[in-house]
Short mmCIF file of C-alpha atoms in Angstrom, two decimals:
data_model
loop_
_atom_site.label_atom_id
_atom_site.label_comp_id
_atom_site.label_asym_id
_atom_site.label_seq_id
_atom_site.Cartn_x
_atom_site.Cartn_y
_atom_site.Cartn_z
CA UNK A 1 60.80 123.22 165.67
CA UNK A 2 58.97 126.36 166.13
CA UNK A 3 58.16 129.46 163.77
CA UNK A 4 60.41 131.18 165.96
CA UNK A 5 63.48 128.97 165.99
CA UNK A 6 63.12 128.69 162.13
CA UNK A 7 63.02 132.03 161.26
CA UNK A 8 66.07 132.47 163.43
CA UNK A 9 68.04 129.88 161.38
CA UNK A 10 66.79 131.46 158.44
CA UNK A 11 68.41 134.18 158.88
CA UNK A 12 71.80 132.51 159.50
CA UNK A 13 71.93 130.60 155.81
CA UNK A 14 72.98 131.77 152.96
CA UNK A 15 72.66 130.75 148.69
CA UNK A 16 75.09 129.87 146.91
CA UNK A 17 76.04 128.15 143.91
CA UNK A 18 78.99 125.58 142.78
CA UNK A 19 79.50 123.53 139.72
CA UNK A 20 80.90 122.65 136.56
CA UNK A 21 79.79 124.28 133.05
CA UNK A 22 80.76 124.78 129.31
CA UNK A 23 82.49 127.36 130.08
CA UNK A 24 84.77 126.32 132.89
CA UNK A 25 85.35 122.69 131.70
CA UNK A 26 85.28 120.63 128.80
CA UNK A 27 83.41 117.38 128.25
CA UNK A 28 85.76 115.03 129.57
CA UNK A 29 85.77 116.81 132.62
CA UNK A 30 81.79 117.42 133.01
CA UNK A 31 80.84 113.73 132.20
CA UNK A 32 82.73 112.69 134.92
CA UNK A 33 80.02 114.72 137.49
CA UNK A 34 77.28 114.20 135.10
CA UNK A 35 74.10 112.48 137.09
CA UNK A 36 70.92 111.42 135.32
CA UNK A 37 68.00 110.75 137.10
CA UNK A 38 68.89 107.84 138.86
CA UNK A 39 72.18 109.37 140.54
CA UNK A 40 70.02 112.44 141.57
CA UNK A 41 67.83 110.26 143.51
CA UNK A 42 71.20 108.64 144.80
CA UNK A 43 73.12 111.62 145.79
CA UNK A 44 70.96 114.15 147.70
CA UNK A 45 69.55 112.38 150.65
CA UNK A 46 73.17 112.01 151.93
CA UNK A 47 73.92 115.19 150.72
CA UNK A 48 71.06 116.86 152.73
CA UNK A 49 72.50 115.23 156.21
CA UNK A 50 75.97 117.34 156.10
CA UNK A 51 75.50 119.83 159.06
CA UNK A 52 74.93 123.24 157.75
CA UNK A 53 73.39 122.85 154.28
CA UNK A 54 69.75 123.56 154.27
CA UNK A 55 68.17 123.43 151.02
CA UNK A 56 69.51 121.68 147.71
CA UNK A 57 68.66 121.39 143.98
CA UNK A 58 70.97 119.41 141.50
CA UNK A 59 70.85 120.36 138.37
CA UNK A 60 72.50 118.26 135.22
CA UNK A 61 72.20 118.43 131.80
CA UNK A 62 74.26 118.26 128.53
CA UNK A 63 76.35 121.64 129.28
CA UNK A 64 76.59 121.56 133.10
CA UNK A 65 76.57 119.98 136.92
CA UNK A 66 75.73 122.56 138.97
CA UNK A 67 74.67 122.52 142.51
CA UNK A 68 71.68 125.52 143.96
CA UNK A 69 71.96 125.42 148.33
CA UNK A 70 71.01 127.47 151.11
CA UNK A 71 74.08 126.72 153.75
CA UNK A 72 75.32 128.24 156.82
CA UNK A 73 78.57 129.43 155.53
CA UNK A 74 81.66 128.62 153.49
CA UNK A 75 82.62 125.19 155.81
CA UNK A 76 79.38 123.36 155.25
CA UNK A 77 79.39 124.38 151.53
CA UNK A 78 83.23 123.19 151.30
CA UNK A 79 82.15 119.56 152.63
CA UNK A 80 79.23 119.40 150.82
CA UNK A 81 81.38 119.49 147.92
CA UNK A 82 84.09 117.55 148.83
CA UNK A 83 81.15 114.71 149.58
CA UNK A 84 79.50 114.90 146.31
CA UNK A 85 82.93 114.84 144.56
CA UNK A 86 83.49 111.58 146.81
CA UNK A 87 80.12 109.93 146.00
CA UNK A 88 80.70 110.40 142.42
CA UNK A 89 84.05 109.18 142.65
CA UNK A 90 85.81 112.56 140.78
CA UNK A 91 89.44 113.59 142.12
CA UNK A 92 89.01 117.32 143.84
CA UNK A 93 91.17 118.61 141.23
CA UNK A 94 88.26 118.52 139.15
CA UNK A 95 87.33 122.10 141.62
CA UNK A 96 89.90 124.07 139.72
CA UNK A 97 87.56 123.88 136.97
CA UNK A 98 84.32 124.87 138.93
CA UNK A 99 83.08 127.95 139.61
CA UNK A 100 81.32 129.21 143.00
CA UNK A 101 79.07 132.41 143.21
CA UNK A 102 76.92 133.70 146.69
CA UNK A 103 74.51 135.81 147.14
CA UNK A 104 73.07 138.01 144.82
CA UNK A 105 75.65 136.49 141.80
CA UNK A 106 74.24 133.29 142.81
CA UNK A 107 70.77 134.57 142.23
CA UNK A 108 71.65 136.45 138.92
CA UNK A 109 73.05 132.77 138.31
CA UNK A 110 70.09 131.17 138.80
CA UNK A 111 68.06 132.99 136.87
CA UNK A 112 69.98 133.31 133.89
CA UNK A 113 70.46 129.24 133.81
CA UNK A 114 66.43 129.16 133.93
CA UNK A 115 66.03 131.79 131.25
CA UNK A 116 68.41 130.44 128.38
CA UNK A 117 70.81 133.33 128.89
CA UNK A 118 73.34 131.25 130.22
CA UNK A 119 72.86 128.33 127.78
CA UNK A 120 75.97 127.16 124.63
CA UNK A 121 72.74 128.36 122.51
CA UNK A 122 71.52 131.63 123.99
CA UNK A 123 67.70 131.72 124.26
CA UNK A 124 67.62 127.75 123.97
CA UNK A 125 64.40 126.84 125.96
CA UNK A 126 64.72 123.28 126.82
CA UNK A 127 66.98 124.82 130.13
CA UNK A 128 63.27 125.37 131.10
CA UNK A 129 62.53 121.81 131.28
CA UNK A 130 65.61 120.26 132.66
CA UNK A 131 65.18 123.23 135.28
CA UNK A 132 61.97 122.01 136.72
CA UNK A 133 62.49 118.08 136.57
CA UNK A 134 65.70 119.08 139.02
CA UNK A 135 63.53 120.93 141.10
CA UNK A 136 60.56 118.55 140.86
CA UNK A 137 63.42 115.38 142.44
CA UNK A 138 64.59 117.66 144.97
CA UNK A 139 61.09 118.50 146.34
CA UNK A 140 60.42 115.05 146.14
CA UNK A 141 63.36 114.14 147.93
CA UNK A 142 62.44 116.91 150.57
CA UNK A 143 65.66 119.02 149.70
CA UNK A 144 63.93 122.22 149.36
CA UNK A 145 62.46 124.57 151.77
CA UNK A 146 60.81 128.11 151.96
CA UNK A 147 64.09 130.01 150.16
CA UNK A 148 64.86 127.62 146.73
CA UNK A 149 60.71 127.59 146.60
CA UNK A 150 60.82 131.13 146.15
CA UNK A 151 64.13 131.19 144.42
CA UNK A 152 62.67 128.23 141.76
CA UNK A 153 59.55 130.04 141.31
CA UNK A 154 61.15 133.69 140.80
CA UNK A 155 63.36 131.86 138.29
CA UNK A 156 60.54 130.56 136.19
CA UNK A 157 59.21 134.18 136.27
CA UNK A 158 62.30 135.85 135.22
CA UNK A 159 62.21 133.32 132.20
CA UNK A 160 59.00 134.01 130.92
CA UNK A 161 59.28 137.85 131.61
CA UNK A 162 62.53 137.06 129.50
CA UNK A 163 61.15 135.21 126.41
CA UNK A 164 58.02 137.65 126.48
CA UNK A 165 60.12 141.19 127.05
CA UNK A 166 62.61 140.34 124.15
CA UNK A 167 63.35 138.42 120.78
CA UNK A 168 65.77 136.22 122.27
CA UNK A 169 63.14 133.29 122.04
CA UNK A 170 62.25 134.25 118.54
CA UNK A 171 63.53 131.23 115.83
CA UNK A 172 64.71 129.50 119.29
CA UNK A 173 66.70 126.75 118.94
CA UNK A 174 68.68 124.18 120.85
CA UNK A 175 71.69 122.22 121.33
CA UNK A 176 70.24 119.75 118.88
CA UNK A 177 69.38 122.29 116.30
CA UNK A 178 73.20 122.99 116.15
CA UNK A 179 74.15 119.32 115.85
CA UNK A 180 71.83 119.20 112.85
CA UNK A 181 73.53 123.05 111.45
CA UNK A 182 77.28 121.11 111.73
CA UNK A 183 76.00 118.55 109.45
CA UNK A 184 74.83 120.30 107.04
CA UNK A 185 78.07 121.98 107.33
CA UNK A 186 79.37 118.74 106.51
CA UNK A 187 76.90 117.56 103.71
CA UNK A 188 75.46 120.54 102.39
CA UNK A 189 72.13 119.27 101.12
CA UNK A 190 70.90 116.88 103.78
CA UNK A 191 68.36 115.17 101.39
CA UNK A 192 70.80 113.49 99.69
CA UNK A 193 71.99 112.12 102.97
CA UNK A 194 71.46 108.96 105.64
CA UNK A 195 71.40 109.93 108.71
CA UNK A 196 71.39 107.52 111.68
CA UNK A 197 70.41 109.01 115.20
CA UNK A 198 71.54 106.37 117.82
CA UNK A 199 68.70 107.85 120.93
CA UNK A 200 64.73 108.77 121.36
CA UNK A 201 64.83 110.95 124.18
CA UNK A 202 63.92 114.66 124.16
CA UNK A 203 67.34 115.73 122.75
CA UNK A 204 67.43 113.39 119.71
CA UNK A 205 63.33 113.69 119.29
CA UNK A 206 64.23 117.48 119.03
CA UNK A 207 67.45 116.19 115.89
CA UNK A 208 65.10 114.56 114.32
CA UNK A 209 62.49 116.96 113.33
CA UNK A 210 65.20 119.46 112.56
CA UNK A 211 66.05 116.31 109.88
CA UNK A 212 62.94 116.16 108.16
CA UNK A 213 62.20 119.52 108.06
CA UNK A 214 65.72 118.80 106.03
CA UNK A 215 64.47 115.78 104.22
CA UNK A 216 67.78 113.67 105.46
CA UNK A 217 66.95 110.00 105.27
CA UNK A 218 65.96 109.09 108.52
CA UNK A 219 66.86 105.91 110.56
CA UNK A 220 66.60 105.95 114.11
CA UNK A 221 67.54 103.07 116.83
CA UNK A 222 66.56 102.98 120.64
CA UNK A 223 67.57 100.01 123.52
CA UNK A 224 63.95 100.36 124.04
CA UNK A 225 62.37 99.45 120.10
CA UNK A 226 59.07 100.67 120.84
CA UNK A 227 59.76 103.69 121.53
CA UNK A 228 62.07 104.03 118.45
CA UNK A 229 58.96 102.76 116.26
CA UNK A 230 56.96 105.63 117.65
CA UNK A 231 59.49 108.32 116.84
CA UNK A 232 59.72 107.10 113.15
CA UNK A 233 56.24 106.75 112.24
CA UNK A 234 55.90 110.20 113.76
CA UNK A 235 58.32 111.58 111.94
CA UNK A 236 58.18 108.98 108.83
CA UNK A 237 62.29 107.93 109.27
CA UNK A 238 62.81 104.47 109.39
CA UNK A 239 63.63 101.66 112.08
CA UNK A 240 67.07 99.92 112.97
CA UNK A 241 67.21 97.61 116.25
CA UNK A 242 69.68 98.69 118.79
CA UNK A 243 70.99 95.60 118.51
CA UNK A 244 71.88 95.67 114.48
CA UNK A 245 73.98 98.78 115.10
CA UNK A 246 77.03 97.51 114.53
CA UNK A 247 76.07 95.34 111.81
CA UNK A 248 74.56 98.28 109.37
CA UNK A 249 76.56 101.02 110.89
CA UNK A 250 78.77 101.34 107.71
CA UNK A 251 75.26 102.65 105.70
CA UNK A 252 75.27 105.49 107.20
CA UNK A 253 76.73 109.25 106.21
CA UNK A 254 76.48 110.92 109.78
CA UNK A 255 75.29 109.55 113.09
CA UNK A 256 74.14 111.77 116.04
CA UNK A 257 74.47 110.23 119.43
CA UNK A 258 72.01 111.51 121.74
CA UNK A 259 71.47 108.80 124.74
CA UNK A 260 71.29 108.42 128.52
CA UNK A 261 74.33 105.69 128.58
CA UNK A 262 77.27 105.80 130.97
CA UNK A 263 79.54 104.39 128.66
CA UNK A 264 80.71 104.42 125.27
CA UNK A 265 77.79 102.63 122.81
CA UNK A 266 80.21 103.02 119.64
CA UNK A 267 83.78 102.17 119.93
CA UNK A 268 87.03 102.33 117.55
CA UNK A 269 87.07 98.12 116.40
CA UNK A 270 82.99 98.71 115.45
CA UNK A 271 83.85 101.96 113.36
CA UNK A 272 87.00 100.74 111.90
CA UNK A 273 84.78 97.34 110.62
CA UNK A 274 82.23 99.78 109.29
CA UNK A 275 84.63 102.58 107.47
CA UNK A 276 86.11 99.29 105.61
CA UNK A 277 83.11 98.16 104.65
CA UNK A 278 82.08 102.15 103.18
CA UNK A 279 85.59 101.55 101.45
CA UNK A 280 86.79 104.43 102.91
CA UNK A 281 84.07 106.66 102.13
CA UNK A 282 83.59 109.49 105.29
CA UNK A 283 81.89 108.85 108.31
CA UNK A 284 80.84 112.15 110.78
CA UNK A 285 79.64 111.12 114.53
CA UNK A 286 77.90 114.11 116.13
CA UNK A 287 78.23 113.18 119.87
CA UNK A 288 75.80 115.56 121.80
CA UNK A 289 75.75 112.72 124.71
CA UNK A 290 76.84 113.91 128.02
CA UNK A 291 78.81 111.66 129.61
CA UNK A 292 79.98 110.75 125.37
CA UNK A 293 79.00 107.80 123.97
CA UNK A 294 81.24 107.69 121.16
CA UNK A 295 84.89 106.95 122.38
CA UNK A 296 86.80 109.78 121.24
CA UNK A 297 89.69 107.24 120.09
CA UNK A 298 87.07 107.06 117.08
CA UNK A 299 88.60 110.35 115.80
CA UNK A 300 91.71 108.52 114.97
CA UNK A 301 90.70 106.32 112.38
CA UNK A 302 91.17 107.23 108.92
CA UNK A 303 88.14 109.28 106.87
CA UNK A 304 85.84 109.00 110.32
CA UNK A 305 85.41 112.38 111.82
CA UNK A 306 84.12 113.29 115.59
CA UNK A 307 82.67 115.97 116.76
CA UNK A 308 81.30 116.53 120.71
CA UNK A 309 79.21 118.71 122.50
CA UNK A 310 81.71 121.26 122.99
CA UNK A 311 82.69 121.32 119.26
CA UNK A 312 79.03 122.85 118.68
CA UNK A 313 79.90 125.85 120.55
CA UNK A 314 81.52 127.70 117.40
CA UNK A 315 78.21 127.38 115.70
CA UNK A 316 76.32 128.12 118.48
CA UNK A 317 78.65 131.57 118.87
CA UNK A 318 77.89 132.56 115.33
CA UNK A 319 74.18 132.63 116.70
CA UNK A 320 74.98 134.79 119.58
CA UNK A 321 75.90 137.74 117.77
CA UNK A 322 72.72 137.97 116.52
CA UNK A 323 71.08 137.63 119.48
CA UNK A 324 74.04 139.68 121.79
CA UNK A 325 71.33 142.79 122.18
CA UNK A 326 68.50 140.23 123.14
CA UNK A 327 70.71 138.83 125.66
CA UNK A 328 71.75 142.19 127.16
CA UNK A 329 67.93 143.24 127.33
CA UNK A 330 67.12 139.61 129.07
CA UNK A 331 70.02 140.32 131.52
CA UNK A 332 68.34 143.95 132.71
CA UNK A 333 65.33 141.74 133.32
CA UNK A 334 67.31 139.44 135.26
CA UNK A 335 68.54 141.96 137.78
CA UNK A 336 65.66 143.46 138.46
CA UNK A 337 64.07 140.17 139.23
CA UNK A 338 67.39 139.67 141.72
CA UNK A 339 67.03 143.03 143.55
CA UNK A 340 63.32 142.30 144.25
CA UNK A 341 64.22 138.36 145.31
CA UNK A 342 67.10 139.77 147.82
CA UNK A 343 64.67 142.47 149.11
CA UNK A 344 62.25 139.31 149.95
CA UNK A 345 65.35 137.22 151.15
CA UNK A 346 66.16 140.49 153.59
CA UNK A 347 62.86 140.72 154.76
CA UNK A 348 62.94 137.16 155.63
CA UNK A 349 66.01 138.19 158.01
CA UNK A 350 64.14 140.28 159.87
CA UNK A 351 60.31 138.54 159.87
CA UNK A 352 60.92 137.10 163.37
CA UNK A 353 60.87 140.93 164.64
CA UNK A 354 57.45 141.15 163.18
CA UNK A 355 56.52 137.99 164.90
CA UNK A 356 57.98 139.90 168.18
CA UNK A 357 55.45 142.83 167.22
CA UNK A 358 52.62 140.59 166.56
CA UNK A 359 53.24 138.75 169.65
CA UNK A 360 53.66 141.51 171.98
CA UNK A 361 50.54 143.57 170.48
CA UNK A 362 48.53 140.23 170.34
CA UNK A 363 45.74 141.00 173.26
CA UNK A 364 45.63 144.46 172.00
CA UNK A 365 44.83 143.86 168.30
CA UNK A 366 42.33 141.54 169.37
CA UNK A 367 40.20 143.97 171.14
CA UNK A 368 41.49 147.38 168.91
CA UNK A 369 41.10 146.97 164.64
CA UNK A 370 43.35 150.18 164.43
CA UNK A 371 45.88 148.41 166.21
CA UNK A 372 45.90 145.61 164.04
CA UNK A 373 45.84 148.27 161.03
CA UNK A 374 49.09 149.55 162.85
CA UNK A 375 50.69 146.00 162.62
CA UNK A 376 50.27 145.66 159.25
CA UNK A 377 51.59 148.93 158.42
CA UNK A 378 54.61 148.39 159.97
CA UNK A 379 54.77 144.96 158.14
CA UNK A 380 54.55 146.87 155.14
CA UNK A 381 57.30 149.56 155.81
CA UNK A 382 59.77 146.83 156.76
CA UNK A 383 59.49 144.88 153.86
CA UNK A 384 59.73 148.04 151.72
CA UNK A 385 63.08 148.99 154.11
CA UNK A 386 64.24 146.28 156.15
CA UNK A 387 66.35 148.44 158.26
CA UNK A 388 63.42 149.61 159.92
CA UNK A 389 63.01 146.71 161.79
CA UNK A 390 65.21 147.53 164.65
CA UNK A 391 63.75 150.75 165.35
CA UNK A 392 60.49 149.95 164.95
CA UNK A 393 60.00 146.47 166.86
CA UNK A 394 61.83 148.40 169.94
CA UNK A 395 59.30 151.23 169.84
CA UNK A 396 56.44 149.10 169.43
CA UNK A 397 57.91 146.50 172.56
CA UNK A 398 58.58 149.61 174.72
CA UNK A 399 54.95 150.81 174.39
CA UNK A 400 53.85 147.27 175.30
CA UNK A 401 56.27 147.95 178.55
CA UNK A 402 54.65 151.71 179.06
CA UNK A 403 51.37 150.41 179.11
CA UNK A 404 50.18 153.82 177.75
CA UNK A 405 47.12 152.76 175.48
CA UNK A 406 46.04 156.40 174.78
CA UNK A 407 49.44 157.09 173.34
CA UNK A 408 49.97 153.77 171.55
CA UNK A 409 48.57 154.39 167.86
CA UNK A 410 49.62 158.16 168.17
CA UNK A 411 53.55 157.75 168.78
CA UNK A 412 54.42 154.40 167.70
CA UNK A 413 54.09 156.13 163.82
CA UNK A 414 55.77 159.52 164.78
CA UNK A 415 58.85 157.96 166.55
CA UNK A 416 59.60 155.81 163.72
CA UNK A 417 59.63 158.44 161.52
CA UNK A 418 61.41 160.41 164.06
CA UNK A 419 58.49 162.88 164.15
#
């Protein structure tokens, strides 16, 4: 394909965004798109074959599925939903819970996601993380191209101008910092308080130094033991083997799930053997897995109490109001960073009309450094006004036609300025 041809189909393509989130859909409904890793790696190569999508980034985490792509239209973006839906085996019904944004609101999206502002905990920065491993897969995967390169790396910039132009990063804290806040809602005083956290990944790593900064008794358990044994003799908890769960779950005051698993890892007959043997004495799950691994039928046995992701979000709106004017300041930041990406994203419309400039002028420059002085002016002034181009690429191509080399660098300036 030539510089020419993909310029032109540049031009035609368009950003958008679809997906799921905490704020259009509850748990139940976002586990059932959730993809780790794995399903990423799964999912876009067919994805990227549906005629008319371009560029793709997948992005999934605890609080939402949401899909970043540079399509043709609406039709290619409608069947590149209806195929993801498909591969993950979701009913379409799930789509009147979605959301979809283009254009510029897709880039304001974007940015926000990368910069915390549109996080359960405003200002959380582990977005920031999650945001480049789904970029880092798709570029793998070959998914991106020259517009979600510049889109991923404006992002990143609008997030640090973000954390650096306001407070909102000041104290910041996470979706795990509010699963450890709701139990000590629970408990009060943590130190007087076992606390089992069933998970060693980033999420429950971040649980469990909220918990000894708390001085909770510690146990943690991980399918993979090694890596639980790390954790605690970081963090001086304690041990249990994945698989003793069961067996010892009954010591425990609250447990905080926090794992990768597609399916439930505590059920109602293990917590209903382990409440008996408390004799009756209150159990609290925190469930901060997305899809859950608690089964939520758990909340129906006597003196155990459940509490999911999206049950978090009342603490985490207590901490928004502090942080409301932060967020407002971050979100000036954000469009500013937007009107400068669409600027680039119209200038990219009309770069195959400098190419036409270039091309036409090409023998000329070579002989004449004014001339090539000229051409980069007029660069200049169409990316600072893209509605130049027109007028300026047909002045330029009509000189070429005149011939008139005298009156070349003279007039090409005054007529489009319409001097």
């Amino acid at each position: 394909m030539g510089w020419g041809t993909m310029i032109y189909l540049y031009m035609m393509y368009r950003i958008f965004v679809w997906g799921v989130n905490f704020k259009t859909a509850p748990v139940e409904q976002r586990e059932l798109l959730a993809c780790s890793r794995e399903d990423a790696y799964y999912l876009l190569p067919p994805l990227k074959t549906i005629n008319g999508i371009r560029e793709m980034i997948l992005l999934s985490t605890c609080n939402r599925v949401e899909v970043y792509t540079v399509a043709e239209d609406y039709e290619p973006m409608n069947r590149f939903i209806l195929e993801l839906l498909q591969l993950k085996g979701v009913d379409t019904r799930l789509r009147r819970n979605s959301f979809f944004l283009e254009d510029a609101l897709a880039v304001a999206h974007v940015f926000k996601v990368a910069s915390g502002l549109e996080s359960m905990v405003v200002g959380e920065t582990q977005i920031v993380s999650q945001f480049k491993e789904a970029y880092r897969i798709a570029k793998e995967l070959q998914c991106t191209g020259k517009i979600l390169n510049r889109l991923y790396e404006k992002a990143l910039r609008t997030a640090k101008r973000v954390r650096t132009e306001t407070g909102i990063s000041k104290n910041a804290v996470s979706v795990s910092y509010v699963a450890v806040e709701l139990a000590k809602r629970i408990f009060g005083n943590l130190a007087k308080t076992k606390v089992l956290l069933v998970g060693a990944g980033e999420m429950a790593e971040l649980s469990a130094k909220y918990l000894k900064k708390l001085q909770a008794h510690l146990f943690i358990t991980n399918r993979t033991y090694e890596r639980a044994v790390e954790l605690a003799r970081e963090l001086e908890g304690h041990v249990l083997r994945f698989e003793e769960l069961s067996e010892h779950l009954h010591d425990f005051d609250i447990v905080i799930v926090s794992t990768g698993s597609k399916r439930f890892i505590i059920d109602t007959s293990m917590v209903k053997r382990a409440i008996k043997k408390r004799n009756y004495k209150p159990i609290f799950f925190i469930d901060i897995s997305v899809p859950r691994n608690v089964d939520p039928e758990v909340n129906e046995v006597d003196e155990v109490f459940l509490y999911n992701i999206d049950d978090l979000q009342e603490v985490a709106e207590k901490n928004l109001k502090e942080r409301l004017k932060e967020k407002e300041k971050g979100e000036i930041i954000v469009w500013d960073e937007v009107s400068k990406f669409m600027k680039w994203l119209e200038f990219l419309k009309v770069e195959k009309d400098i190419v036409s400039i270039k091309r036409a002028w090409k023998e000329v420059e070579e002989r004449e450094p004014r001339v090539r002085r000229l051409i980069h002016s007029a660069a200049e002034e169409i990316r600072k006004d893209p509605s130049l181009a027109k007028k300026l690429v047909k002045i330029f191509l009509q000189e070429v036609e005149d011939a008139n080399t005298e009156r070349r660098l003279s007039y090409v300036y005054n007529r489009a300025h319409g001097t």
